[in-house]
């Protein structure tokens, strides 16, 4: 009997299922489990067309808790598709091994993916888009949507099929010291980018006179002492309230809007 080989169209359906539905049934009990199961459905259907027992076992195998950063995490369905194909061809790959690969990759991929996409990729594109939209131009949001969507589509497509091609051999790329170094690098770079964005877009000045003739204000004094000190204090205070005190972002936004209106009305901001 010829070995089973997944069709490119089947793999593409699996990729699309993950890309569109990985968060479709997100819940606290199983997180992305059913999204992952949905991505495996075309694979299972093709590998076990006449074996209902194996099909049912595969469905149960992929219905367990699973959660990962979904863009870089697209590599996992590709890897698992290769494992399922090898298993269907008689390789000694049991449920524990497949689930072990999934569980083992969740943490490293989430760390790397979140550091890159949330800490670096998105802030950079948003900063460019915001600068393009300063004068009300629609180019800013259009740039962000098209650029982000194009990159995510091509990147996720690439990592899915790279994961399938490499199979179990690709696991080592995301585990151990490799993942730690990559995650730390993206984290540091993301912090640098966030700081640069804050320095460029966060503005705060005090229009309070020190001398009665108005020749010296609090802001001119601070600019000579420490330029952009107030925006820095505002940025650090926001981080402290959000991270350390767990204040909700919406609460901070509303508070800043109210303070801005009051400050401008009083003539001190």
mmCIF file of C-alpha atoms in Angstrom:
data_model
loop_
_atom_site.group_PDB
_atom_site.id
_atom_site.type_symbol
_atom_site.label_atom_id
_atom_site.label_comp_id
_atom_site.label_asym_id
_atom_site.label_seq_id
_atom_site.Cartn_x
_atom_site.Cartn_y
_atom_site.Cartn_z
ATOM 1 C CA UNK A 1 0.000 0.000 0.000
ATOM 2 C CA UNK A 2 1.340 3.418 -0.969
ATOM 3 C CA UNK A 3 2.094 5.729 1.955
ATOM 4 C CA UNK A 4 -0.480 8.374 2.703
ATOM 5 C CA UNK A 5 0.505 11.880 1.620
ATOM 6 C CA UNK A 6 -1.566 14.922 2.503
ATOM 7 C CA UNK A 7 -2.661 17.013 -0.453
ATOM 8 C CA UNK A 8 -1.556 20.632 -0.695
ATOM 9 C CA UNK A 9 -5.223 21.656 -0.860
ATOM 10 C CA UNK A 10 -5.921 19.791 2.392
ATOM 11 C CA UNK A 11 -3.041 21.521 4.134
ATOM 12 C CA UNK A 12 -4.253 24.856 2.799
ATOM 13 C CA UNK A 13 -7.740 24.205 4.222
ATOM 14 C CA UNK A 14 -6.138 23.387 7.555
ATOM 15 C CA UNK A 15 -4.161 26.629 7.427
ATOM 16 C CA UNK A 16 -7.282 28.645 6.592
ATOM 17 C CA UNK A 17 -9.298 26.979 9.362
ATOM 18 C CA UNK A 18 -6.680 27.954 11.936
ATOM 19 C CA UNK A 19 -6.212 31.475 10.559
ATOM 20 C CA UNK A 20 -9.926 32.321 10.577
ATOM 21 C CA UNK A 21 -11.265 30.282 13.489
ATOM 22 C CA UNK A 22 -8.514 29.880 16.109
ATOM 23 C CA UNK A 23 -10.432 32.163 18.504
ATOM 24 C CA UNK A 24 -13.947 31.331 17.289
ATOM 25 C CA UNK A 25 -14.855 29.233 20.342
ATOM 26 C CA UNK A 26 -12.431 30.610 22.912
ATOM 27 C CA UNK A 27 -13.332 29.659 26.497
ATOM 28 C CA UNK A 28 -11.587 29.516 29.851
ATOM 29 C CA UNK A 29 -11.874 25.732 30.074
ATOM 30 C CA UNK A 30 -10.149 24.801 26.777
ATOM 31 C CA UNK A 31 -9.085 28.162 25.281
ATOM 32 C CA UNK A 32 -8.178 27.560 21.593
ATOM 33 C CA UNK A 33 -8.715 23.793 21.688
ATOM 34 C CA UNK A 34 -11.669 23.697 19.308
ATOM 35 C CA UNK A 35 -10.027 26.193 16.987
ATOM 36 C CA UNK A 36 -7.052 23.834 16.768
ATOM 37 C CA UNK A 37 -9.380 20.865 16.315
ATOM 38 C CA UNK A 38 -11.119 22.701 13.477
ATOM 39 C CA UNK A 39 -7.761 23.219 11.769
ATOM 40 C CA UNK A 40 -7.087 19.480 12.033
ATOM 41 C CA UNK A 41 -10.446 18.430 10.578
ATOM 42 C CA UNK A 42 -9.333 18.399 6.899
ATOM 43 C CA UNK A 43 -6.195 16.472 7.929
ATOM 44 C CA UNK A 44 -8.150 13.864 9.892
ATOM 45 C CA UNK A 45 -10.780 13.456 7.170
ATOM 46 C CA UNK A 46 -8.162 12.743 4.521
ATOM 47 C CA UNK A 47 -5.951 10.453 6.606
ATOM 48 C CA UNK A 48 -8.804 8.334 8.010
ATOM 49 C CA UNK A 49 -11.590 8.389 5.385
ATOM 50 C CA UNK A 50 -12.907 4.917 6.246
ATOM 51 C CA UNK A 51 -11.724 4.475 9.825
ATOM 52 C CA UNK A 52 -14.238 6.025 12.192
ATOM 53 C CA UNK A 53 -12.416 4.789 15.290
ATOM 54 C CA UNK A 54 -9.154 6.532 14.334
ATOM 55 C CA UNK A 55 -11.093 9.621 13.310
ATOM 56 C CA UNK A 56 -12.898 9.752 16.655
ATOM 57 C CA UNK A 57 -9.631 9.195 18.522
ATOM 58 C CA UNK A 58 -8.019 12.072 16.602
ATOM 59 C CA UNK A 59 -10.950 14.356 17.388
ATOM 60 C CA UNK A 60 -10.633 13.593 21.093
ATOM 61 C CA UNK A 61 -6.854 14.000 20.899
ATOM 62 C CA UNK A 62 -7.166 17.579 19.688
ATOM 63 C CA UNK A 63 -10.063 18.647 21.898
ATOM 64 C CA UNK A 64 -7.859 19.139 24.976
ATOM 65 C CA UNK A 65 -6.759 22.489 26.433
ATOM 66 C CA UNK A 66 -4.592 24.500 24.067
ATOM 67 C CA UNK A 67 -3.545 28.147 23.971
ATOM 68 C CA UNK A 68 -0.850 29.912 21.958
ATOM 69 C CA UNK A 69 -0.085 33.237 20.271
ATOM 70 C CA UNK A 70 -2.021 32.629 17.049
ATOM 71 C CA UNK A 71 0.243 34.171 14.377
ATOM 72 C CA UNK A 72 3.600 32.564 15.135
ATOM 73 C CA UNK A 73 1.576 29.695 16.620
ATOM 74 C CA UNK A 74 0.404 28.813 13.105
ATOM 75 C CA UNK A 75 3.539 26.675 12.910
ATOM 76 C CA UNK A 76 2.029 24.182 15.392
ATOM 77 C CA UNK A 77 -0.867 22.960 13.187
ATOM 78 C CA UNK A 78 1.722 22.467 10.449
ATOM 79 C CA UNK A 79 3.958 20.394 12.708
ATOM 80 C CA UNK A 80 1.025 18.368 14.032
ATOM 81 C CA UNK A 81 -0.234 17.755 10.478
ATOM 82 C CA UNK A 82 3.131 16.155 9.707
ATOM 83 C CA UNK A 83 2.950 14.081 12.890
ATOM 84 C CA UNK A 84 -0.571 12.910 12.068
ATOM 85 C CA UNK A 85 0.536 11.962 8.561
ATOM 86 C CA UNK A 86 3.477 9.953 9.900
ATOM 87 C CA UNK A 87 1.230 8.296 12.475
ATOM 88 C CA UNK A 88 -1.264 7.293 9.778
ATOM 89 C CA UNK A 89 1.638 5.698 7.891
ATOM 90 C CA UNK A 90 2.589 3.514 10.846
ATOM 91 C CA UNK A 91 5.145 5.650 12.694
ATOM 92 C CA UNK A 92 5.288 5.149 16.472
ATOM 93 C CA UNK A 93 3.664 8.445 17.377
ATOM 94 C CA UNK A 94 1.116 8.214 20.166
ATOM 95 C CA UNK A 95 -1.309 10.725 21.660
ATOM 96 C CA UNK A 96 1.117 11.666 24.403
ATOM 97 C CA UNK A 97 3.800 12.640 21.904
ATOM 98 C CA UNK A 98 1.481 14.793 19.812
ATOM 99 C CA UNK A 99 -0.001 16.557 22.822
ATOM 100 C CA UNK A 100 3.465 16.865 24.330
ATOM 101 C CA UNK A 101 4.650 18.749 21.251
ATOM 102 C CA UNK A 102 1.634 21.069 21.419
ATOM 103 C CA UNK A 103 1.995 21.738 25.142
ATOM 104 C CA UNK A 104 5.767 22.129 24.890
ATOM 105 C CA UNK A 105 5.476 24.787 22.197
ATOM 106 C CA UNK A 106 2.683 26.824 23.785
ATOM 107 C CA UNK A 107 4.894 28.773 26.190
ATOM 108 C CA UNK A 108 7.926 29.528 23.980
ATOM 109 C CA UNK A 109 5.826 30.465 20.951
ATOM 110 C CA UNK A 110 3.540 32.686 23.027
ATOM 111 C CA UNK A 111 6.523 34.428 24.585
ATOM 112 C CA UNK A 112 8.255 35.029 21.266
ATOM 113 C CA UNK A 113 5.042 35.860 19.386
ATOM 114 C CA UNK A 114 3.708 38.305 21.967
ATOM 115 C CA UNK A 115 7.105 40.000 22.305
ATOM 116 C CA UNK A 116 7.371 40.473 18.555
ATOM 117 C CA UNK A 117 3.811 41.173 17.406
ATOM 118 C CA UNK A 118 2.482 43.044 20.462
ATOM 119 C CA UNK A 119 5.717 44.615 21.673
ATOM 120 C CA UNK A 120 7.424 45.465 18.383
ATOM 121 C CA UNK A 121 5.492 44.890 15.147
ATOM 122 C CA UNK A 122 2.173 46.513 16.100
ATOM 123 C CA UNK A 123 3.642 49.589 17.870
ATOM 124 C CA UNK A 124 5.932 50.335 14.912
ATOM 125 C CA UNK A 125 3.126 50.106 12.354
ATOM 126 C CA UNK A 126 0.772 52.117 14.574
ATOM 127 C CA UNK A 127 3.359 54.854 15.060
ATOM 128 C CA UNK A 128 3.811 55.132 11.289
ATOM 129 C CA UNK A 129 0.053 55.036 10.702
ATOM 130 C CA UNK A 130 -0.608 57.681 13.363
ATOM 131 C CA UNK A 131 2.037 59.995 11.899
ATOM 132 C CA UNK A 132 0.434 59.627 8.457
ATOM 133 C CA UNK A 133 -3.026 60.377 9.887
ATOM 134 C CA UNK A 134 -2.096 63.449 11.932
ATOM 135 C CA UNK A 135 -3.802 65.842 9.505
ATOM 136 C CA UNK A 136 -6.880 63.643 9.165
ATOM 137 C CA UNK A 137 -5.569 61.718 6.193
ATOM 138 C CA UNK A 138 -7.107 58.254 5.640
ATOM 139 C CA UNK A 139 -3.682 57.035 4.487
ATOM 140 C CA UNK A 140 -2.726 56.248 8.088
ATOM 141 C CA UNK A 141 -5.353 53.596 8.898
ATOM 142 C CA UNK A 142 -5.243 52.243 5.342
ATOM 143 C CA UNK A 143 -1.470 51.825 5.611
ATOM 144 C CA UNK A 144 -1.767 50.030 8.945
ATOM 145 C CA UNK A 145 -4.537 47.667 7.844
ATOM 146 C CA UNK A 146 -2.950 46.701 4.525
ATOM 147 C CA UNK A 147 0.610 46.379 5.849
ATOM 148 C CA UNK A 148 -0.326 44.412 8.969
ATOM 149 C CA UNK A 149 -2.732 42.116 7.134
ATOM 150 C CA UNK A 150 -0.310 41.428 4.279
ATOM 151 C CA UNK A 151 2.566 40.598 6.598
ATOM 152 C CA UNK A 152 0.470 38.405 8.882
ATOM 153 C CA UNK A 153 -0.999 36.426 5.973
ATOM 154 C CA UNK A 154 2.326 35.726 4.286
ATOM 155 C CA UNK A 155 4.156 35.082 7.565
ATOM 156 C CA UNK A 156 1.575 32.677 8.968
ATOM 157 C CA UNK A 157 1.331 30.849 5.622
ATOM 158 C CA UNK A 158 5.109 30.449 5.550
ATOM 159 C CA UNK A 159 5.446 29.149 9.123
ATOM 160 C CA UNK A 160 2.547 26.693 8.695
ATOM 161 C CA UNK A 161 4.092 24.989 5.687
ATOM 162 C CA UNK A 162 7.595 25.253 7.139
ATOM 163 C CA UNK A 163 6.304 23.483 10.238
ATOM 164 C CA UNK A 164 4.740 20.779 8.075
ATOM 165 C CA UNK A 165 7.915 20.357 6.024
ATOM 166 C CA UNK A 166 10.225 20.099 9.019
ATOM 167 C CA UNK A 167 7.791 18.177 11.224
ATOM 168 C CA UNK A 168 9.190 17.121 14.574
ATOM 169 C CA UNK A 169 12.626 18.513 13.656
ATOM 170 C CA UNK A 170 11.289 22.068 13.868
ATOM 171 C CA UNK A 171 10.387 21.705 17.547
ATOM 172 C CA UNK A 172 13.974 22.317 18.622
ATOM 173 C CA UNK A 173 13.900 25.771 17.043
ATOM 174 C CA UNK A 174 11.414 26.982 19.654
ATOM 175 C CA UNK A 175 12.523 25.147 22.779
ATOM 176 C CA UNK A 176 15.386 25.593 25.207
ATOM 177 C CA UNK A 177 17.913 28.417 25.074
ATOM 178 C CA UNK A 178 16.922 29.373 21.529
ATOM 179 C CA UNK A 179 13.457 30.486 22.561
ATOM 180 C CA UNK A 180 14.735 32.290 25.661
ATOM 181 C CA UNK A 181 17.286 34.304 23.714
ATOM 182 C CA UNK A 182 14.821 35.211 20.967
ATOM 183 C CA UNK A 183 12.133 36.153 23.482
ATOM 184 C CA UNK A 184 14.530 38.330 25.506
ATOM 185 C CA UNK A 185 15.789 40.042 22.354
ATOM 186 C CA UNK A 186 12.276 40.902 21.166
ATOM 187 C CA UNK A 187 11.285 42.039 24.663
ATOM 188 C CA UNK A 188 14.206 44.457 24.933
ATOM 189 C CA UNK A 189 13.661 45.731 21.403
ATOM 190 C CA UNK A 190 9.949 46.147 22.082
ATOM 191 C CA UNK A 191 10.670 48.209 25.198
ATOM 192 C CA UNK A 192 12.992 50.437 23.191
ATOM 193 C CA UNK A 193 10.343 50.955 20.527
ATOM 194 C CA UNK A 194 7.676 51.681 23.153
ATOM 195 C CA UNK A 195 9.945 54.254 24.786
ATOM 196 C CA UNK A 196 10.646 55.900 21.433
ATOM 197 C CA UNK A 197 6.931 56.062 20.611
ATOM 198 C CA UNK A 198 6.219 57.569 24.023
ATOM 199 C CA UNK A 199 8.915 60.216 23.552
ATOM 200 C CA UNK A 200 7.481 61.168 20.149
ATOM 201 C CA UNK A 201 3.736 61.144 20.767
ATOM 202 C CA UNK A 202 3.242 61.832 24.512
ATOM 203 C CA UNK A 203 3.071 65.561 25.169
ATOM 204 C CA UNK A 204 2.535 67.471 28.412
ATOM 205 C CA UNK A 205 3.486 71.028 29.356
ATOM 206 C CA UNK A 206 2.650 73.366 32.260
ATOM 207 C CA UNK A 207 1.663 76.921 31.373
ATOM 208 C CA UNK A 208 2.323 78.351 34.839
ATOM 209 C CA UNK A 209 4.296 81.576 35.249
ATOM 210 C CA UNK A 210 7.212 81.694 37.672
ATOM 211 C CA UNK A 211 7.792 85.411 37.172
ATOM 212 C CA UNK A 212 4.880 87.811 37.124
ATOM 213 C CA UNK A 213 5.861 89.253 33.752
ATOM 214 C CA UNK A 214 5.531 85.810 32.168
ATOM 215 C CA UNK A 215 9.131 85.714 30.973
ATOM 216 C CA UNK A 216 9.798 82.473 32.840
ATOM 217 C CA UNK A 217 7.314 79.633 33.106
ATOM 218 C CA UNK A 218 7.454 76.273 34.791
ATOM 219 C CA UNK A 219 7.801 74.656 31.383
ATOM 220 C CA UNK A 220 10.808 76.741 30.294
ATOM 221 C CA UNK A 221 12.484 75.991 33.608
ATOM 222 C CA UNK A 222 11.866 72.255 33.215
ATOM 223 C CA UNK A 223 13.056 72.317 29.586
ATOM 224 C CA UNK A 224 16.377 73.785 30.722
ATOM 225 C CA UNK A 225 16.623 71.326 33.597
ATOM 226 C CA UNK A 226 15.339 68.116 31.927
ATOM 227 C CA UNK A 227 13.689 68.341 28.482
ATOM 228 C CA UNK A 228 10.506 66.237 28.170
ATOM 229 C CA UNK A 229 10.509 65.439 31.885
ATOM 230 C CA UNK A 230 6.720 65.736 32.224
ATOM 231 C CA UNK A 231 5.934 63.357 29.312
ATOM 232 C CA UNK A 232 8.407 60.888 30.818
ATOM 233 C CA UNK A 233 6.759 61.125 34.255
ATOM 234 C CA UNK A 234 3.333 60.684 32.638
ATOM 235 C CA UNK A 235 4.518 57.607 30.734
ATOM 236 C CA UNK A 236 6.120 56.039 33.817
ATOM 237 C CA UNK A 237 3.081 56.856 35.960
ATOM 238 C CA UNK A 238 0.795 55.231 33.382
ATOM 239 C CA UNK A 239 2.953 52.107 33.363
ATOM 240 C CA UNK A 240 2.935 52.001 37.178
ATOM 241 C CA UNK A 241 -0.837 52.400 37.435
ATOM 242 C CA UNK A 242 -1.507 49.881 34.668
ATOM 243 C CA UNK A 243 1.045 47.174 35.571
ATOM 244 C CA UNK A 244 1.567 47.520 39.296
ATOM 245 C CA UNK A 245 -1.848 48.759 40.411
ATOM 246 C CA UNK A 246 -3.863 46.941 37.699
ATOM 247 C CA UNK A 247 -5.863 50.051 36.795
ATOM 248 C CA UNK A 248 -8.015 49.429 33.720
ATOM 249 C CA UNK A 249 -6.908 51.141 30.475
ATOM 250 C CA UNK A 250 -10.372 52.654 29.985
ATOM 251 C CA UNK A 251 -10.200 54.183 33.468
ATOM 252 C CA UNK A 252 -6.837 55.786 32.681
ATOM 253 C CA UNK A 253 -8.055 57.107 29.337
ATOM 254 C CA UNK A 254 -11.167 58.687 30.877
ATOM 255 C CA UNK A 255 -9.093 60.184 33.711
ATOM 256 C CA UNK A 256 -6.569 61.688 31.271
ATOM 257 C CA UNK A 257 -9.320 63.147 29.070
ATOM 258 C CA UNK A 258 -10.970 64.800 32.088
ATOM 259 C CA UNK A 259 -7.644 66.143 33.389
ATOM 260 C CA UNK A 260 -6.782 67.477 29.927
ATOM 261 C CA UNK A 261 -10.098 69.332 29.625
ATOM 262 C CA UNK A 262 -9.804 70.779 33.135
ATOM 263 C CA UNK A 263 -6.157 71.748 32.653
ATOM 264 C CA UNK A 264 -6.759 73.485 29.342
ATOM 265 C CA UNK A 265 -9.877 75.240 30.707
ATOM 266 C CA UNK A 266 -7.881 76.489 33.690
ATOM 267 C CA UNK A 267 -5.059 77.610 31.394
ATOM 268 C CA UNK A 268 -2.356 75.548 33.064
ATOM 269 C CA UNK A 269 -1.929 72.861 30.353
#
